Amino acid sequence: MTVTATSVGESAPVPPQTAPSAWRGRLARLLPAAAAASSGLLLYVSFPPRTLWWLALPAFAVLGLVLRGRSWKAGFGLGYLFGLGFLLPLLVWTGVEVGPGPWLALVVIEAVFVALVGAGVAAVSKLPVWPVWAAALWIAGEAARARVPFHGFPWGKVAFGQADGVFLPLAALGGTPVLGFAVVLCGFGLYEVVRTSVSARRTGTVRRAAAVVGVLSVVVPVVAAVAARALVSDKAEDGTVTVAVIQGNVPRLGLDFNSQRRAVLDHHARETERLAAEVAAGTAEQPDIVLWPENSSDIDPFVNDDARAVIDGAAKAIDAPISVGGVVARDGRLLNEQILWDPVKGPVDTYDKRQIQPFGEYLPLRSLVGAVNENWTSMVRQDFSRGGEPGVFRMDGAGVGLVTCYEAAFDWAVRDTVTAGAQLISVPSNNATFGRSEMTYQQLAMSRVRAVEHSRAVTVPVTSGVSAIIAPDGRITQRTGMFVADSLVQEVPLRSSQTPATRLGVLPETALVLVAAGGLGWAVASGVRGRRAGDV
């Protein structure tokens, strides 16, 4: 009998060990994708209600690490993952009452803009001073998101996560585009500093040009933000006015608050009358003006005598003009309207919301949406019409600019109230539909940025909270809780001077878009020259 080696206890021949290297290859391919999605999640965590604004910097540093030197196709895919990591949790409130379908559809569409930015950043990352081109591309992507589709959806601008941050004063210099550009530039610059430092340790050689670009990309935004503090002031320029912000609360959460319209109106009238009783008792200061939220009277007071009587009674009790949020049908049009209600004369002025919310206040592609989901068409039976003029109410001598809820996300909708004469800004809102989600805190942060951007006190009357009064320097001086009836009374400064951001308007954003286009053009031209040289 022949005895083999294996028969006396020796091991059988071991096949080549290919599995570990295969796993390493898969891991190497997965790591950039995981890092892109995780950095997007990190950017989300930097947003309110958390005060972790500084996390935006490492978020963009990691994004720079993931994208630098890659092809535009890889940049598109990794940018899309970054967009999903950021927008999926940020916008989850959009599905609170209507289910996950609309939320996921919105995120899938909006993340495409981030993917296009990712492709662009990958392309320009090979250029000198690439953090500048890359940060400008991010702002160009935000500019596109704010305009298309369906008149845009600027929610999630980087600037809106910086209400508690050191960069906030830059809003007064150039608005949300300059503020956002500074944050993104600083993040990409942070990565460049780390990259050049690691390279220097490995090779013993310092790439001075790259190191200088990285350091300046971090230092210049910080220095500019410190210098911009001189533009921020809460000094009264045109006297002061005592405002009362009324939060009446709603009977129940969710979309069905619309079916409880009379109860919502009664709640706001009751809270106003309660405040009037405190004024009469000497325990509260007499307000000069009173501000009610959006949808505080969804019963049209122009055609319903009972609603008119309730509002009129509240105005007489508090003895001050009230800005009332109503839903009004006029000349065959449905309008989301703010009504200036004088305690003696009744309704004397109106402002019609101009930036109405797609799929909430009107249905784009109604026939297609109805074929997919009949419930949606039944919820939005008639489209709201758009107003055409900025709203500035003269209330007890003060110019009060009206920016209704969703409009606060749009640069132009806030700015033109100031250029039209607003000495303070009111952002009447109705967040009851979104329950206790983060939406109300995200919107409140927008109002804080707008206060600094235009150097105006901002009031935020909300049906169910969080209502607030914001100083021109962005500080919240008073706020309510959520889903409680409450009122806030405070003397606020009236201001008429215009910040550079107000005067410049869209010019900073346009300049940054042109910078982004220049960077892309340079990257494309460099790629074409490189291919031609290779062919030769």
PDB file of N, CA and C in Angstrom, residues 315-375:
ATOM      1  N   ALA A 315     -59.424  92.789  18.520  1.00  0.00           N
ATOM      2  CA  ALA A 315     -58.706  94.040  18.252  1.00  0.00           C
ATOM      3  C   ALA A 315     -59.146  95.150  19.198  1.00  0.00           C
ATOM      4  N   LYS A 316     -60.442  95.217  19.449  1.00  0.00           N
ATOM      5  CA  LYS A 316     -60.946  96.244  20.371  1.00  0.00           C
ATOM      6  C   LYS A 316     -60.490  95.967  21.802  1.00  0.00           C
ATOM      7  N   ALA A 317     -60.450  94.685  22.182  1.00  0.00           N
ATOM      8  CA  ALA A 317     -60.044  94.340  23.544  1.00  0.00           C
ATOM      9  C   ALA A 317     -58.590  94.738  23.798  1.00  0.00           C
ATOM     10  N   ILE A 318     -57.713  94.476  22.836  1.00  0.00           N
ATOM     11  CA  ILE A 318     -56.288  94.776  23.024  1.00  0.00           C
ATOM     12  C   ILE A 318     -55.973  96.213  22.637  1.00  0.00           C
ATOM     13  N   ASP A 319     -56.911  96.871  21.934  1.00  0.00           N
ATOM     14  CA  ASP A 319     -56.776  98.278  21.538  1.00  0.00           C
ATOM     15  C   ASP A 319     -55.489  98.518  20.747  1.00  0.00           C
ATOM     16  N   ALA A 320     -55.282  97.659  19.739  1.00  0.00           N
ATOM     17  CA  ALA A 320     -54.102  97.785  18.883  1.00  0.00           C
ATOM     18  C   ALA A 320     -54.398  97.098  17.551  1.00  0.00           C
ATOM     19  N   PRO A 321     -53.745  97.533  16.473  1.00  0.00           N
ATOM     20  CA  PRO A 321     -53.938  96.855  15.183  1.00  0.00           C
ATOM     21  C   PRO A 321     -53.366  95.449  15.220  1.00  0.00           C
ATOM     22  N   ILE A 322     -54.037  94.525  14.544  1.00  0.00           N
ATOM     23  CA  ILE A 322     -53.621  93.119  14.500  1.00  0.00           C
ATOM     24  C   ILE A 322     -53.358  92.722  13.044  1.00  0.00           C
ATOM     25  N   SER A 323     -52.250  92.027  12.813  1.00  0.00           N
ATOM     26  CA  SER A 323     -52.015  91.373  11.529  1.00  0.00           C
ATOM     27  C   SER A 323     -52.550  89.947  11.648  1.00  0.00           C
ATOM     28  N   VAL A 324     -53.607  89.649  10.884  1.00  0.00           N
ATOM     29  CA  VAL A 324     -54.326  88.376  10.987  1.00  0.00           C
ATOM     30  C   VAL A 324     -54.022  87.519   9.760  1.00  0.00           C
ATOM     31  N   GLY A 325     -53.664  86.261   9.971  1.00  0.00           N
ATOM     32  CA  GLY A 325     -53.448  85.344   8.854  1.00  0.00           C
ATOM     33  C   GLY A 325     -54.744  84.669   8.469  1.00  0.00           C
ATOM     34  N   GLY A 326     -55.218  84.908   7.239  1.00  0.00           N
ATOM     35  CA  GLY A 326     -56.493  84.353   6.814  1.00  0.00           C
ATOM     36  C   GLY A 326     -56.399  83.646   5.474  1.00  0.00           C
ATOM     37  N   VAL A 327     -57.390  82.816   5.208  1.00  0.00           N
ATOM     38  CA  VAL A 327     -57.572  82.215   3.886  1.00  0.00           C
ATOM     39  C   VAL A 327     -58.790  82.892   3.277  1.00  0.00           C
ATOM     40  N   VAL A 328     -58.566  83.556   2.149  1.00  0.00           N
ATOM     41  CA  VAL A 328     -59.571  84.451   1.577  1.00  0.00           C
ATOM     42  C   VAL A 328     -59.850  84.061   0.135  1.00  0.00           C
ATOM     43  N   ALA A 329     -61.117  84.001  -0.231  1.00  0.00           N
ATOM     44  CA  ALA A 329     -61.531  83.794  -1.618  1.00  0.00           C
ATOM     45  C   ALA A 329     -61.963  85.144  -2.189  1.00  0.00           C
ATOM     46  N   ARG A 330     -61.302  85.549  -3.279  1.00  0.00           N
ATOM     47  CA  ARG A 330     -61.618  86.852  -3.857  1.00  0.00           C
ATOM     48  C   ARG A 330     -61.485  86.783  -5.377  1.00  0.00           C
ATOM     49  N   ASP A 331     -62.536  87.174  -6.077  1.00  0.00           N
ATOM     50  CA  ASP A 331     -62.529  87.213  -7.544  1.00  0.00           C
ATOM     51  C   ASP A 331     -62.145  85.858  -8.143  1.00  0.00           C
ATOM     52  N   GLY A 332     -62.649  84.796  -7.535  1.00  0.00           N
ATOM     53  CA  GLY A 332     -62.375  83.461  -8.037  1.00  0.00           C
ATOM     54  C   GLY A 332     -61.008  82.909  -7.677  1.00  0.00           C
ATOM     55  N   ARG A 333     -60.247  83.650  -6.889  1.00  0.00           N
ATOM     56  CA  ARG A 333     -58.910  83.232  -6.484  1.00  0.00           C
ATOM     57  C   ARG A 333     -58.894  82.897  -4.994  1.00  0.00           C
ATOM     58  N   LEU A 334     -58.085  81.885  -4.634  1.00  0.00           N
ATOM     59  CA  LEU A 334     -57.894  81.518  -3.233  1.00  0.00           C
ATOM     60  C   LEU A 334     -56.554  82.069  -2.792  1.00  0.00           C
ATOM     61  N   LEU A 335     -56.534  82.834  -1.695  1.00  0.00           N
ATOM     62  CA  LEU A 335     -55.340  83.558  -1.280  1.00  0.00           C
ATOM     63  C   LEU A 335     -54.982  83.249   0.164  1.00  0.00           C
ATOM     64  N   ASN A 336     -53.691  83.044   0.402  1.00  0.00           N
ATOM     65  CA  ASN A 336     -53.152  82.964   1.758  1.00  0.00           C
ATOM     66  C   ASN A 336     -52.764  84.396   2.117  1.00  0.00           C
ATOM     67  N   GLU A 337     -53.553  85.022   2.970  1.00  0.00           N
ATOM     68  CA  GLU A 337     -53.503  86.475   3.106  1.00  0.00           C
ATOM     69  C   GLU A 337     -53.236  86.911   4.542  1.00  0.00           C
ATOM     70  N   GLN A 338     -52.440  87.952   4.668  1.00  0.00           N
ATOM     71  CA  GLN A 338     -52.322  88.663   5.931  1.00  0.00           C
ATOM     72  C   GLN A 338     -53.219  89.897   5.849  1.00  0.00           C
ATOM     73  N   ILE A 339     -54.029  90.103   6.878  1.00  0.00           N
ATOM     74  CA  ILE A 339     -55.008  91.192   6.897  1.00  0.00           C
ATOM     75  C   ILE A 339     -54.669  92.133   8.044  1.00  0.00           C
ATOM     76  N   LEU A 340     -54.483  93.404   7.739  1.00  0.00           N
ATOM     77  CA  LEU A 340     -54.248  94.405   8.776  1.00  0.00           C
ATOM     78  C   LEU A 340     -55.593  94.860   9.313  1.00  0.00           C
ATOM     79  N   TRP A 341     -55.833  94.556  10.605  1.00  0.00           N
ATOM     80  CA  TRP A 341     -57.148  94.796  11.219  1.00  0.00           C
ATOM     81  C   TRP A 341     -57.011  95.904  12.260  1.00  0.00           C
ATOM     82  N   ASP A 342     -57.628  97.036  11.958  1.00  0.00           N
ATOM     83  CA  ASP A 342     -57.609  98.177  12.872  1.00  0.00           C
ATOM     84  C   ASP A 342     -58.746  98.035  13.890  1.00  0.00           C
ATOM     85  N   PRO A 343     -58.495  98.376  15.169  1.00  0.00           N
ATOM     86  CA  PRO A 343     -59.558  98.210  16.176  1.00  0.00           C
ATOM     87  C   PRO A 343     -60.770  99.115  15.942  1.00  0.00           C
ATOM     88  N   VAL A 344     -60.605 100.173  15.157  1.00  0.00           N
ATOM     89  CA  VAL A 344     -61.717 101.084  14.876  1.00  0.00           C
ATOM     90  C   VAL A 344     -62.262 100.894  13.468  1.00  0.00           C
ATOM     91  N   LYS A 345     -61.369 100.798  12.486  1.00  0.00           N
ATOM     92  CA  LYS A 345     -61.784 100.762  11.087  1.00  0.00           C
ATOM     93  C   LYS A 345     -61.995  99.355  10.542  1.00  0.00           C
ATOM     94  N   GLY A 346     -61.543  98.337  11.269  1.00  0.00           N
ATOM     95  CA  GLY A 346     -61.621  96.979  10.736  1.00  0.00           C
ATOM     96  C   GLY A 346     -60.497  96.707   9.757  1.00  0.00           C
ATOM     97  N   PRO A 347     -60.703  95.857   8.729  1.00  0.00           N
ATOM     98  CA  PRO A 347     -59.631  95.526   7.784  1.00  0.00           C
ATOM     99  C   PRO A 347     -59.286  96.723   6.896  1.00  0.00           C
ATOM    100  N   VAL A 348     -57.995  97.089   6.881  1.00  0.00           N
ATOM    101  CA  VAL A 348     -57.584  98.284   6.128  1.00  0.00           C
ATOM    102  C   VAL A 348     -56.478  97.986   5.104  1.00  0.00           C
ATOM    103  N   ASP A 349     -55.848  96.816   5.150  1.00  0.00           N
ATOM    104  CA  ASP A 349     -54.798  96.495   4.191  1.00  0.00           C
ATOM    105  C   ASP A 349     -54.625  94.980   4.150  1.00  0.00           C
ATOM    106  N   THR A 350     -54.038  94.487   3.067  1.00  0.00           N
ATOM    107  CA  THR A 350     -53.805  93.042   2.929  1.00  0.00           C
ATOM    108  C   THR A 350     -52.466  92.784   2.255  1.00  0.00           C
ATOM    109  N   TYR A 351     -51.929  91.594   2.519  1.00  0.00           N
ATOM    110  CA  TYR A 351     -50.755  91.097   1.806  1.00  0.00           C
ATOM    111  C   TYR A 351     -51.025  89.651   1.425  1.00  0.00           C
ATOM    112  N   ASP A 352     -50.853  89.332   0.148  1.00  0.00           N
ATOM    113  CA  ASP A 352     -51.073  87.976  -0.357  1.00  0.00           C
ATOM    114  C   ASP A 352     -49.742  87.254  -0.529  1.00  0.00           C
ATOM    115  N   LYS A 353     -49.636  86.079   0.064  1.00  0.00           N
ATOM    116  CA  LYS A 353     -48.406  85.281  -0.003  1.00  0.00           C
ATOM    117  C   LYS A 353     -48.012  85.055  -1.459  1.00  0.00           C
ATOM    118  N   ARG A 354     -46.735  85.280  -1.754  1.00  0.00           N
ATOM    119  CA  ARG A 354     -46.270  85.196  -3.137  1.00  0.00           C
ATOM    120  C   ARG A 354     -45.576  83.877  -3.449  1.00  0.00           C
ATOM    121  N   GLN A 355     -44.785  83.374  -2.527  1.00  0.00           N
ATOM    122  CA  GLN A 355     -44.066  82.115  -2.751  1.00  0.00           C
ATOM    123  C   GLN A 355     -44.869  81.005  -2.095  1.00  0.00           C
ATOM    124  N   ILE A 356     -45.789  80.436  -2.843  1.00  0.00           N
ATOM    125  CA  ILE A 356     -46.666  79.404  -2.279  1.00  0.00           C
ATOM    126  C   ILE A 356     -46.008  78.036  -2.431  1.00  0.00           C
ATOM    127  N   GLN A 357     -46.409  77.123  -1.575  1.00  0.00           N
ATOM    128  CA  GLN A 357     -45.714  75.845  -1.433  1.00  0.00           C
ATOM    129  C   GLN A 357     -46.280  74.803  -2.392  1.00  0.00           C
ATOM    130  N   PRO A 358     -45.433  74.260  -3.286  1.00  0.00           N
ATOM    131  CA  PRO A 358     -45.912  73.197  -4.170  1.00  0.00           C
ATOM    132  C   PRO A 358     -46.289  71.957  -3.385  1.00  0.00           C
ATOM    133  N   PHE A 359     -47.382  71.313  -3.812  1.00  0.00           N
ATOM    134  CA  PHE A 359     -47.920  70.107  -3.194  1.00  0.00           C
ATOM    135  C   PHE A 359     -48.519  70.369  -1.808  1.00  0.00           C
ATOM    136  N   GLY A 360     -48.473  71.620  -1.352  1.00  0.00           N
ATOM    137  CA  GLY A 360     -49.123  71.979  -0.092  1.00  0.00           C
ATOM    138  C   GLY A 360     -50.202  73.015  -0.316  1.00  0.00           C
ATOM    139  N   GLU A 361     -49.843  74.065  -1.092  1.00  0.00           N
ATOM    140  CA  GLU A 361     -50.794  75.128  -1.398  1.00  0.00           C
ATOM    141  C   GLU A 361     -51.220  75.135  -2.863  1.00  0.00           C
ATOM    142  N   TYR A 362     -50.501  74.411  -3.680  1.00  0.00           N
ATOM    143  CA  TYR A 362     -50.954  74.172  -5.055  1.00  0.00           C
ATOM    144  C   TYR A 362     -50.333  72.875  -5.542  1.00  0.00           C
ATOM    145  N   LEU A 363     -50.985  72.257  -6.521  1.00  0.00           N
ATOM    146  CA  LEU A 363     -50.517  70.980  -7.044  1.00  0.00           C
ATOM    147  C   LEU A 363     -49.971  71.157  -8.452  1.00  0.00           C
ATOM    148  N   PRO A 364     -48.653  71.106  -8.624  1.00  0.00           N
ATOM    149  CA  PRO A 364     -48.116  71.027  -9.987  1.00  0.00           C
ATOM    150  C   PRO A 364     -48.494  69.668 -10.587  1.00  0.00           C
ATOM    151  N   LEU A 365     -48.653  69.624 -11.885  1.00  0.00           N
ATOM    152  CA  LEU A 365     -48.949  68.351 -12.564  1.00  0.00           C
ATOM    153  C   LEU A 365     -50.140  67.656 -11.909  1.00  0.00           C
ATOM    154  N   ARG A 366     -51.209  68.416 -11.714  1.00  0.00           N
ATOM    155  CA  ARG A 366     -52.359  67.909 -10.945  1.00  0.00           C
ATOM    156  C   ARG A 366     -52.902  66.601 -11.506  1.00  0.00           C
ATOM    157  N   SER A 367     -53.056  66.493 -12.821  1.00  0.00           N
ATOM    158  CA  SER A 367     -53.638  65.284 -13.402  1.00  0.00           C
ATOM    159  C   SER A 367     -52.748  64.074 -13.171  1.00  0.00           C
ATOM    160  N   LEU A 368     -51.419  64.275 -13.279  1.00  0.00           N
ATOM    161  CA  LEU A 368     -50.495  63.172 -13.046  1.00  0.00           C
ATOM    162  C   LEU A 368     -50.504  62.762 -11.582  1.00  0.00           C
ATOM    163  N   VAL A 369     -50.475  63.758 -10.676  1.00  0.00           N
ATOM    164  CA  VAL A 369     -50.503  63.462  -9.245  1.00  0.00           C
ATOM    165  C   VAL A 369     -51.791  62.732  -8.880  1.00  0.00           C
ATOM    166  N   GLY A 370     -52.921  63.171  -9.462  1.00  0.00           N
ATOM    167  CA  GLY A 370     -54.201  62.530  -9.181  1.00  0.00           C
ATOM    168  C   GLY A 370     -54.235  61.086  -9.631  1.00  0.00           C
ATOM    169  N   ALA A 371     -53.555  60.783 -10.731  1.00  0.00           N
ATOM    170  CA  ALA A 371     -53.513  59.406 -11.207  1.00  0.00           C
ATOM    171  C   ALA A 371     -52.704  58.515 -10.276  1.00  0.00           C
ATOM    172  N   VAL A 372     -51.707  59.106  -9.616  1.00  0.00           N
ATOM    173  CA  VAL A 372     -50.860  58.350  -8.694  1.00  0.00           C
ATOM    174  C   VAL A 372     -51.492  58.243  -7.314  1.00  0.00           C
ATOM    175  N   ASN A 373     -52.073  59.364  -6.827  1.00  0.00           N
ATOM    176  CA  ASN A 373     -52.616  59.403  -5.467  1.00  0.00           C
ATOM    177  C   ASN A 373     -53.809  60.351  -5.421  1.00  0.00           C
ATOM    178  N   GLU A 374     -55.005  59.796  -5.410  1.00  0.00           N
ATOM    179  CA  GLU A 374     -56.215  60.625  -5.391  1.00  0.00           C
ATOM    180  C   GLU A 374     -56.357  61.384  -4.080  1.00  0.00           C
ATOM    181  N   ASN A 375     -55.809  60.851  -2.992  1.00  0.00           N
ATOM    182  CA  ASN A 375     -55.930  61.523  -1.698  1.00  0.00           C
ATOM    183  C   ASN A 375     -55.282  62.900  -1.727  1.00  0.00           C
TER     184      ASN A 375
END
